[in-house]
Amino acid sequence: MERAVAECVGVLGAVTGRDWEGVRAGRLEWSCRETAVHIADDLIAYAGQLAGRETEGYTPFEISLEEGAGNADALRVISTTGALLAAAVRTTPREVRAFHPYPFRSANREGFAAMGVAELLLHTHDIAEGLGVRYEADAELCGFVLTRIFPHVQPGPTPWRTLLWATGRGELPGRAPVTAWRWSNNLVIGTERLTLQGVTPAAATDLSTVGDGGFEWIEGGPIEGTRVGAGLVYKQYEDGVHRPEWGMYVLVRREDGRAVGAMGFHGVPDESGRVEVGYDLVEGARGHGYATEALRALSGWALDRDEVRTVVAHVERGNRPSHNVLTRAGFRVAGEDPEQTAYELRPSRA
């Protein structure tokens, strides 16, 4: 956050003597001055959401500059509101989620940080474009934004060009122009004892190697199955076929915020409405009903979607605990071969 603020203030600080009121900010309908105020307004709004633990809507306030405040003063306000958001991000526990409308009505501290950085980079670009100033955002900051709140966007030749294209501000060879867009915070599905937290491409990259994906795991986790699944998620992202709600979820205990396993889909539903689910638990979390509880929630969420008619799972015939999980979750045997048993679950209305 601090780096993005420094970029914004550094680039625009060189042109505070110019007319910001009478110049349109790039492709926006706002003037450069209005856009600068918008940056500050979003930064303080995001900080307020986290600090106030708002869950139902936005805190009802907005920011304005004092009469007579100049362009340099607007940048001072951006610096201050950016510092407040950075402080809110640092001091908010990882498990806290606050209201944001797109697309699943909440975001965690990492999501708000990524949205704040996006506001800074993109609107600095808009103002600079309006004033005829050359600006190219830091590639690492752009990658931070793309891999957290643009999980549906296939990486392009450079993170900055990809971010501009994904937000309707530029072109990429071989890709259609973007005329409407929204960023996407990760989906979280709650159960009595768990939260199923959608894995972003950034977390998947970390989990697929030797990292923890930003989660605090119980002893022994994450296990190999989780790392393999995370690698598949990142491969789908690189190929441009990742749809985050049909990806991987880490299972986090409500009581202590620690991750106990992972569960997710192998891909989007097929043309017949079938989607396959898989899961694993760290050994120390087995035998407590976590997998059954999570599977009921995730399969129920899937079957509520219009595009899903059947949730399927395949289990090695000798894996009795996994057979028991599927049976308790309401799945029925749909077929067998010498190595695996196929299970399926259909909605009760079918």
Short mmCIF file of C-alpha atoms in Angstrom, two decimals:
data_model
loop_
_atom_site.label_atom_id
_atom_site.label_comp_id
_atom_site.label_asym_id
_atom_site.label_seq_id
_atom_site.Cartn_x
_atom_site.Cartn_y
_atom_site.Cartn_z
CA MET A 1 0.00 0.00 0.00
CA GLU A 2 2.74 2.44 0.98
CA ARG A 3 4.58 1.78 -2.31
CA ALA A 4 1.46 2.43 -4.36
CA VAL A 5 0.81 5.68 -2.47
CA ALA A 6 4.43 6.74 -3.01
CA GLU A 7 4.09 6.06 -6.75
CA CYS A 8 0.92 8.11 -6.98
CA VAL A 9 2.28 11.06 -5.02
CA GLY A 10 5.63 10.94 -6.78
CA VAL A 11 4.19 10.98 -10.29
CA LEU A 12 1.41 13.49 -9.69
CA GLY A 13 3.42 15.65 -7.31
CA ALA A 14 5.46 16.87 -10.26
CA VAL A 15 2.39 18.40 -11.94
CA THR A 16 0.41 19.94 -9.07
CA GLY A 17 0.82 23.34 -10.67
CA ARG A 18 -1.25 22.28 -13.68
CA ASP A 19 -5.03 22.71 -14.10
CA TRP A 20 -6.68 19.56 -12.70
CA GLU A 21 -10.19 20.96 -12.59
CA GLY A 22 -10.63 21.59 -16.28
CA VAL A 23 -8.94 18.44 -17.58
CA ARG A 24 -10.66 15.09 -17.97
CA ALA A 25 -8.87 12.10 -16.39
CA GLY A 26 -8.10 9.77 -19.29
CA ARG A 27 -11.20 7.86 -20.40
CA LEU A 28 -13.17 8.75 -17.28
CA GLU A 29 -16.00 11.24 -17.08
CA TRP A 30 -14.38 12.85 -14.03
CA SER A 31 -11.85 15.66 -14.05
CA CYS A 32 -8.34 14.98 -12.77
CA ARG A 33 -9.25 16.79 -9.55
CA GLU A 34 -12.43 14.73 -9.04
CA THR A 35 -10.45 11.57 -9.66
CA ALA A 36 -7.87 12.50 -7.03
CA VAL A 37 -10.65 13.04 -4.48
CA HIS A 38 -12.16 9.71 -5.50
CA ILE A 39 -8.87 7.94 -4.73
CA ALA A 40 -8.80 9.39 -1.22
CA ASP A 41 -12.49 8.63 -0.71
CA ASP A 42 -12.05 4.96 -1.64
CA LEU A 43 -8.95 4.54 0.53
CA ILE A 44 -10.65 5.90 3.64
CA ALA A 45 -13.82 3.94 2.86
CA TYR A 46 -11.87 0.67 2.69
CA ALA A 47 -10.08 1.51 5.93
CA GLY A 48 -13.45 2.21 7.54
CA GLN A 49 -14.88 -1.10 6.40
CA LEU A 50 -12.03 -3.03 8.01
CA ALA A 51 -11.75 -0.93 11.16
CA GLY A 52 -15.50 -0.92 11.75
CA ARG A 53 -15.93 -4.60 10.85
CA GLU A 54 -18.83 -3.55 8.63
CA THR A 55 -20.76 -6.57 7.32
CA GLU A 56 -24.03 -5.22 5.93
CA GLY A 57 -23.01 -2.19 3.87
CA TYR A 58 -20.67 0.76 3.61
CA THR A 59 -20.09 3.01 6.62
CA PRO A 60 -22.23 6.08 5.77
CA PHE A 61 -19.63 8.79 5.30
CA GLU A 62 -17.57 10.33 2.53
CA ILE A 63 -14.53 12.56 2.33
CA SER A 64 -14.25 16.03 0.85
CA LEU A 65 -11.46 18.58 0.58
CA GLU A 66 -11.67 21.93 2.32
CA GLU A 67 -12.52 24.92 0.18
CA GLY A 68 -9.36 26.38 -1.26
CA ALA A 69 -7.35 23.16 -0.98
CA GLY A 70 -4.95 22.85 -3.90
CA ASN A 71 -3.75 19.88 -5.92
CA ALA A 72 -0.80 19.35 -3.58
CA ASP A 73 -3.26 19.24 -0.70
CA ALA A 74 -5.25 16.55 -2.51
CA LEU A 75 -2.09 14.45 -2.65
CA ARG A 76 -1.55 15.03 1.08
CA VAL A 77 -5.01 13.63 1.70
CA ILE A 78 -4.23 10.61 -0.50
CA SER A 79 -1.07 10.04 1.53
CA THR A 80 -3.01 10.21 4.79
CA THR A 81 -5.90 8.01 3.73
CA GLY A 82 -3.45 5.52 2.22
CA ALA A 83 -1.61 5.36 5.54
CA LEU A 84 -4.90 4.74 7.36
CA LEU A 85 -5.80 1.88 5.03
CA ALA A 86 -2.32 0.39 5.41
CA ALA A 87 -2.69 0.54 9.20
CA ALA A 88 -6.15 -1.07 9.03
CA VAL A 89 -4.80 -3.88 6.86
CA ARG A 90 -1.87 -4.51 9.22
CA THR A 91 -4.03 -4.61 12.37
CA THR A 92 -7.03 -6.56 11.08
CA PRO A 93 -6.96 -10.30 11.82
CA ARG A 94 -6.83 -12.51 8.75
CA GLU A 95 -10.22 -14.08 9.43
CA VAL A 96 -12.10 -10.79 9.49
CA ARG A 97 -14.23 -10.04 6.43
CA ALA A 98 -16.05 -6.78 5.79
CA PHE A 99 -18.67 -5.77 3.29
CA HIS A 100 -17.81 -5.11 -0.33
CA PRO A 101 -20.43 -5.70 -3.02
CA TYR A 102 -18.39 -7.44 -5.72
CA PRO A 103 -18.98 -10.23 -6.28
CA PHE A 104 -19.70 -12.15 -3.06
CA ARG A 105 -20.41 -9.23 -0.68
CA SER A 106 -17.26 -9.43 1.44
CA ALA A 107 -13.47 -9.15 1.38
CA ASN A 108 -10.66 -9.84 3.82
CA ARG A 109 -7.71 -7.56 4.58
CA GLU A 110 -5.78 -8.81 1.56
CA GLY A 111 -8.72 -8.08 -0.70
CA PHE A 112 -9.09 -4.54 0.61
CA ALA A 113 -5.35 -4.00 0.22
CA ALA A 114 -5.50 -5.17 -3.39
CA MET A 115 -8.52 -2.95 -4.11
CA GLY A 116 -6.74 0.02 -2.56
CA VAL A 117 -3.62 -0.58 -4.62
CA ALA A 118 -5.76 -0.95 -7.74
CA GLU A 119 -7.47 2.39 -7.08
CA LEU A 120 -4.10 4.08 -6.72
CA LEU A 121 -2.45 2.55 -9.79
CA LEU A 122 -5.39 2.86 -12.15
CA HIS A 123 -6.46 6.36 -11.21
CA THR A 124 -2.90 7.63 -11.17
CA HIS A 125 -2.82 6.35 -14.75
CA ASP A 126 -6.07 8.16 -15.54
CA ILE A 127 -4.89 11.48 -14.14
CA ALA A 128 -1.46 11.16 -15.75
CA GLU A 129 -3.05 10.34 -19.10
CA GLY A 130 -5.30 13.37 -18.83
CA LEU A 131 -2.35 15.62 -18.06
CA GLY A 132 -0.11 14.06 -20.72
CA VAL A 133 2.33 12.60 -18.17
CA ARG A 134 4.04 9.28 -18.84
CA TYR A 135 3.36 6.65 -16.15
CA GLU A 136 4.01 2.92 -15.89
CA ALA A 137 3.07 1.22 -12.64
CA ASP A 138 5.40 -1.06 -10.74
CA ALA A 139 5.09 -4.61 -12.13
CA GLU A 140 5.14 -6.24 -8.70
CA LEU A 141 2.26 -4.08 -7.49
CA CYS A 142 0.28 -4.93 -10.63
CA GLY A 143 0.94 -8.63 -10.08
CA PHE A 144 -0.25 -8.28 -6.49
CA VAL A 145 -3.55 -6.87 -7.73
CA LEU A 146 -4.06 -9.31 -10.61
CA THR A 147 -3.41 -12.49 -8.62
CA ARG A 148 -5.74 -11.46 -5.81
CA ILE A 149 -8.76 -9.70 -7.27
CA PHE A 150 -8.54 -10.57 -10.99
CA PRO A 151 -8.31 -14.38 -10.72
CA HIS A 152 -10.36 -14.79 -13.92
CA VAL A 153 -7.88 -12.79 -16.03
CA GLN A 154 -5.22 -14.75 -17.88
CA PRO A 155 -1.72 -13.28 -17.41
CA GLY A 156 -0.51 -11.22 -20.35
CA PRO A 157 2.85 -9.97 -21.66
CA THR A 158 3.37 -7.66 -18.66
CA PRO A 159 1.33 -7.21 -15.47
CA TRP A 160 0.76 -3.49 -16.15
CA ARG A 161 -0.52 -3.94 -19.69
CA THR A 162 -2.69 -6.83 -18.49
CA LEU A 163 -4.20 -4.72 -15.69
CA LEU A 164 -4.90 -1.83 -18.07
CA TRP A 165 -6.57 -4.20 -20.56
CA ALA A 166 -8.59 -5.95 -17.83
CA THR A 167 -10.02 -2.60 -16.71
CA GLY A 168 -10.85 -1.27 -20.16
CA ARG A 169 -7.87 1.06 -20.36
CA GLY A 170 -5.75 -0.61 -23.01
CA GLU A 171 -5.41 -3.35 -25.59
CA LEU A 172 -3.69 -6.71 -25.67
CA PRO A 173 -2.88 -8.55 -28.91
CA GLY A 174 -5.29 -11.39 -29.55
CA ARG A 175 -7.78 -10.33 -26.90
CA ALA A 176 -11.06 -8.54 -27.37
CA PRO A 177 -11.38 -5.07 -25.83
CA VAL A 178 -12.89 -5.01 -22.33
CA THR A 179 -15.98 -2.81 -22.12
CA ALA A 180 -17.30 -3.90 -18.70
CA TRP A 181 -15.40 -5.34 -15.78
CA ARG A 182 -15.40 -5.98 -12.05
CA TRP A 183 -12.73 -7.31 -9.77
CA SER A 184 -13.44 -10.47 -7.80
CA ASN A 185 -12.72 -11.07 -4.13
CA ASN A 186 -12.58 -14.69 -3.05
CA LEU A 187 -15.74 -16.56 -2.09
CA VAL A 188 -16.08 -17.79 1.49
CA ILE A 189 -18.67 -20.41 2.46
CA GLY A 190 -19.44 -20.81 6.15
CA THR A 191 -20.45 -23.84 8.19
CA GLU A 192 -20.99 -24.28 11.91
CA ARG A 193 -17.33 -24.99 12.67
CA LEU A 194 -15.50 -24.01 9.48
CA THR A 195 -15.09 -21.42 6.78
CA LEU A 196 -14.29 -22.62 3.28
CA GLN A 197 -12.04 -19.88 1.92
CA GLY A 198 -11.52 -19.58 -1.81
CA VAL A 199 -7.87 -19.82 -2.87
CA THR A 200 -6.60 -16.95 -5.03
CA PRO A 201 -3.95 -17.50 -7.73
CA ALA A 202 -1.45 -15.83 -5.40
CA ALA A 203 -2.23 -18.29 -2.60
CA ALA A 204 -2.26 -21.20 -5.05
CA THR A 205 1.22 -20.29 -6.27
CA ASP A 206 2.53 -20.30 -2.71
CA LEU A 207 0.72 -23.47 -1.69
CA SER A 208 1.91 -25.36 -4.76
CA THR A 209 5.53 -25.00 -3.69
CA VAL A 210 6.61 -24.88 -0.04
CA GLY A 211 4.44 -22.03 1.28
CA ASP A 212 1.37 -21.90 3.48
CA GLY A 213 -0.74 -19.81 1.10
CA GLY A 214 -1.20 -17.18 3.78
CA PHE A 215 -3.01 -19.62 6.09
CA GLU A 216 -1.99 -20.81 9.54
CA TRP A 217 -2.08 -24.61 9.35
CA ILE A 218 -2.33 -27.19 12.08
CA GLU A 219 0.75 -29.36 12.48
CA GLY A 220 1.41 -31.46 9.41
CA GLY A 221 -0.30 -29.21 6.93
CA PRO A 222 -0.63 -28.48 4.14
CA ILE A 223 -0.37 -32.02 2.81
CA GLU A 224 0.71 -33.16 -0.64
CA GLY A 225 -2.81 -33.42 -2.06
CA THR A 226 -3.41 -29.76 -1.24
CA ARG A 227 -0.17 -28.73 -2.94
CA VAL A 228 -1.02 -30.72 -6.06
CA GLY A 229 -4.51 -29.21 -6.19
CA ALA A 230 -3.10 -25.71 -5.76
CA GLY A 231 -0.74 -26.32 -8.66
CA LEU A 232 -3.70 -27.24 -10.85
CA VAL A 233 -5.49 -24.04 -9.82
CA TYR A 234 -2.51 -21.93 -10.85
CA LYS A 235 -2.18 -23.82 -14.14
CA GLN A 236 -5.85 -23.06 -14.90
CA TYR A 237 -5.16 -19.40 -14.10
CA GLU A 238 -2.18 -19.30 -16.46
CA ASP A 239 -4.28 -20.94 -19.19
CA GLY A 240 -7.10 -18.43 -18.74
CA VAL A 241 -9.69 -21.06 -17.78
CA HIS A 242 -9.74 -20.54 -14.01
CA ARG A 243 -13.11 -19.59 -12.54
CA PRO A 244 -12.45 -18.89 -8.86
CA GLU A 245 -15.72 -20.16 -7.41
CA TRP A 246 -15.06 -23.50 -9.15
CA GLY A 247 -11.55 -23.78 -7.76
CA MET A 248 -10.02 -24.73 -4.41
CA TYR A 249 -11.07 -23.83 -0.88
CA VAL A 250 -9.01 -24.09 2.27
CA LEU A 251 -10.94 -25.36 5.30
CA VAL A 252 -10.34 -23.07 8.28
CA ARG A 253 -11.58 -23.79 11.81
CA ARG A 254 -13.62 -21.01 13.33
CA GLU A 255 -12.41 -21.74 16.85
CA ASP A 256 -8.76 -20.92 16.22
CA GLY A 257 -8.45 -19.73 12.60
CA ARG A 258 -6.20 -22.64 11.65
CA ALA A 259 -6.40 -24.50 8.35
CA VAL A 260 -7.16 -28.21 8.51
CA GLY A 261 -7.42 -29.24 4.86
CA ALA A 262 -8.65 -28.34 1.40
CA MET A 263 -11.62 -29.10 -0.81
CA GLY A 264 -12.60 -27.99 -4.26
CA PHE A 265 -13.77 -28.63 -7.76
CA HIS A 266 -11.72 -30.10 -10.59
CA GLY A 267 -13.09 -27.48 -12.96
CA VAL A 268 -16.25 -25.74 -14.08
CA PRO A 269 -19.45 -27.76 -14.58
CA ASP A 270 -19.60 -29.58 -17.92
CA GLU A 271 -22.35 -29.27 -20.51
CA SER A 272 -24.47 -31.88 -18.75
CA GLY A 273 -24.24 -29.99 -15.45
CA ARG A 274 -21.78 -32.35 -13.77
CA VAL A 275 -19.01 -31.01 -11.57
CA GLU A 276 -16.44 -33.11 -9.71
CA VAL A 277 -15.29 -32.47 -6.16
CA GLY A 278 -12.23 -33.64 -4.25
CA TYR A 279 -10.83 -33.07 -0.76
CA ASP A 280 -8.18 -33.92 1.80
CA LEU A 281 -7.53 -33.28 5.47
CA VAL A 282 -4.36 -32.96 7.50
CA GLU A 283 -4.03 -36.16 9.51
CA GLY A 284 -4.49 -34.43 12.86
CA ALA A 285 -7.89 -33.09 11.74
CA ARG A 286 -9.35 -36.42 10.70
CA GLY A 287 -12.09 -38.15 12.61
CA HIS A 288 -13.88 -34.95 13.68
CA GLY A 289 -16.43 -34.72 10.88
CA TYR A 290 -14.81 -31.69 9.22
CA ALA A 291 -14.76 -33.23 5.74
CA THR A 292 -18.42 -34.22 5.92
CA GLU A 293 -19.44 -30.78 7.18
CA ALA A 294 -17.45 -29.01 4.46
CA LEU A 295 -18.64 -31.34 1.70
CA ARG A 296 -22.29 -30.80 2.60
CA ALA A 297 -21.78 -27.04 2.41
CA LEU A 298 -19.76 -26.98 -0.81
CA SER A 299 -21.94 -29.48 -2.68
CA GLY A 300 -25.05 -27.66 -1.47
CA TRP A 301 -23.64 -24.38 -2.75
CA ALA A 302 -22.92 -26.01 -6.13
CA LEU A 303 -26.36 -27.56 -6.47
CA ASP A 304 -27.93 -24.17 -5.85
CA ARG A 305 -26.33 -22.94 -9.08
CA ASP A 306 -28.46 -23.16 -12.21
CA GLU A 307 -25.61 -24.71 -14.20
CA VAL A 308 -25.18 -27.72 -11.86
CA ARG A 309 -27.31 -30.84 -11.87
CA THR A 310 -24.93 -33.36 -10.30
CA VAL A 311 -21.90 -33.26 -8.01
CA VAL A 312 -19.64 -36.29 -8.48
CA ALA A 313 -16.66 -37.71 -6.61
CA HIS A 314 -14.29 -40.61 -7.25
CA VAL A 315 -12.67 -42.52 -4.40
CA GLU A 316 -10.17 -45.37 -4.31
CA ARG A 317 -12.05 -48.49 -3.35
CA GLY A 318 -9.86 -49.12 -0.32
CA ASN A 319 -10.25 -45.62 1.13
CA ARG A 320 -12.96 -46.45 3.65
CA PRO A 321 -12.87 -43.12 5.55
CA SER A 322 -13.52 -41.21 2.32
CA HIS A 323 -16.39 -43.55 1.42
CA ASN A 324 -17.90 -42.79 4.81
CA VAL A 325 -17.55 -39.02 4.28
CA LEU A 326 -19.43 -39.18 0.99
CA THR A 327 -22.15 -41.40 2.38
CA ARG A 328 -22.71 -39.13 5.39
CA ALA A 329 -22.83 -36.12 3.06
CA GLY A 330 -25.69 -37.73 1.13
CA PHE A 331 -23.83 -39.03 -1.93
CA ARG A 332 -24.83 -42.35 -3.50
CA VAL A 333 -22.75 -44.91 -5.37
CA ALA A 334 -23.06 -44.37 -9.12
CA GLY A 335 -20.59 -46.92 -10.43
CA GLU A 336 -17.44 -48.91 -9.74
CA ASP A 337 -14.36 -50.19 -11.50
CA PRO A 338 -11.48 -52.26 -10.13
CA GLU A 339 -9.75 -49.19 -8.69
CA GLN A 340 -12.39 -46.57 -7.87
CA THR A 341 -15.96 -46.04 -6.78
CA ALA A 342 -17.95 -43.19 -8.31
CA TYR A 343 -20.39 -41.25 -6.15
CA GLU A 344 -22.90 -38.60 -7.09
CA LEU A 345 -25.25 -36.18 -5.40
CA ARG A 346 -28.28 -34.60 -7.05
CA PRO A 347 -30.55 -31.88 -5.75
CA SER A 348 -33.56 -33.06 -3.81
CA ARG A 349 -35.83 -31.43 -6.40
CA ALA A 350 -34.45 -33.70 -9.19
#
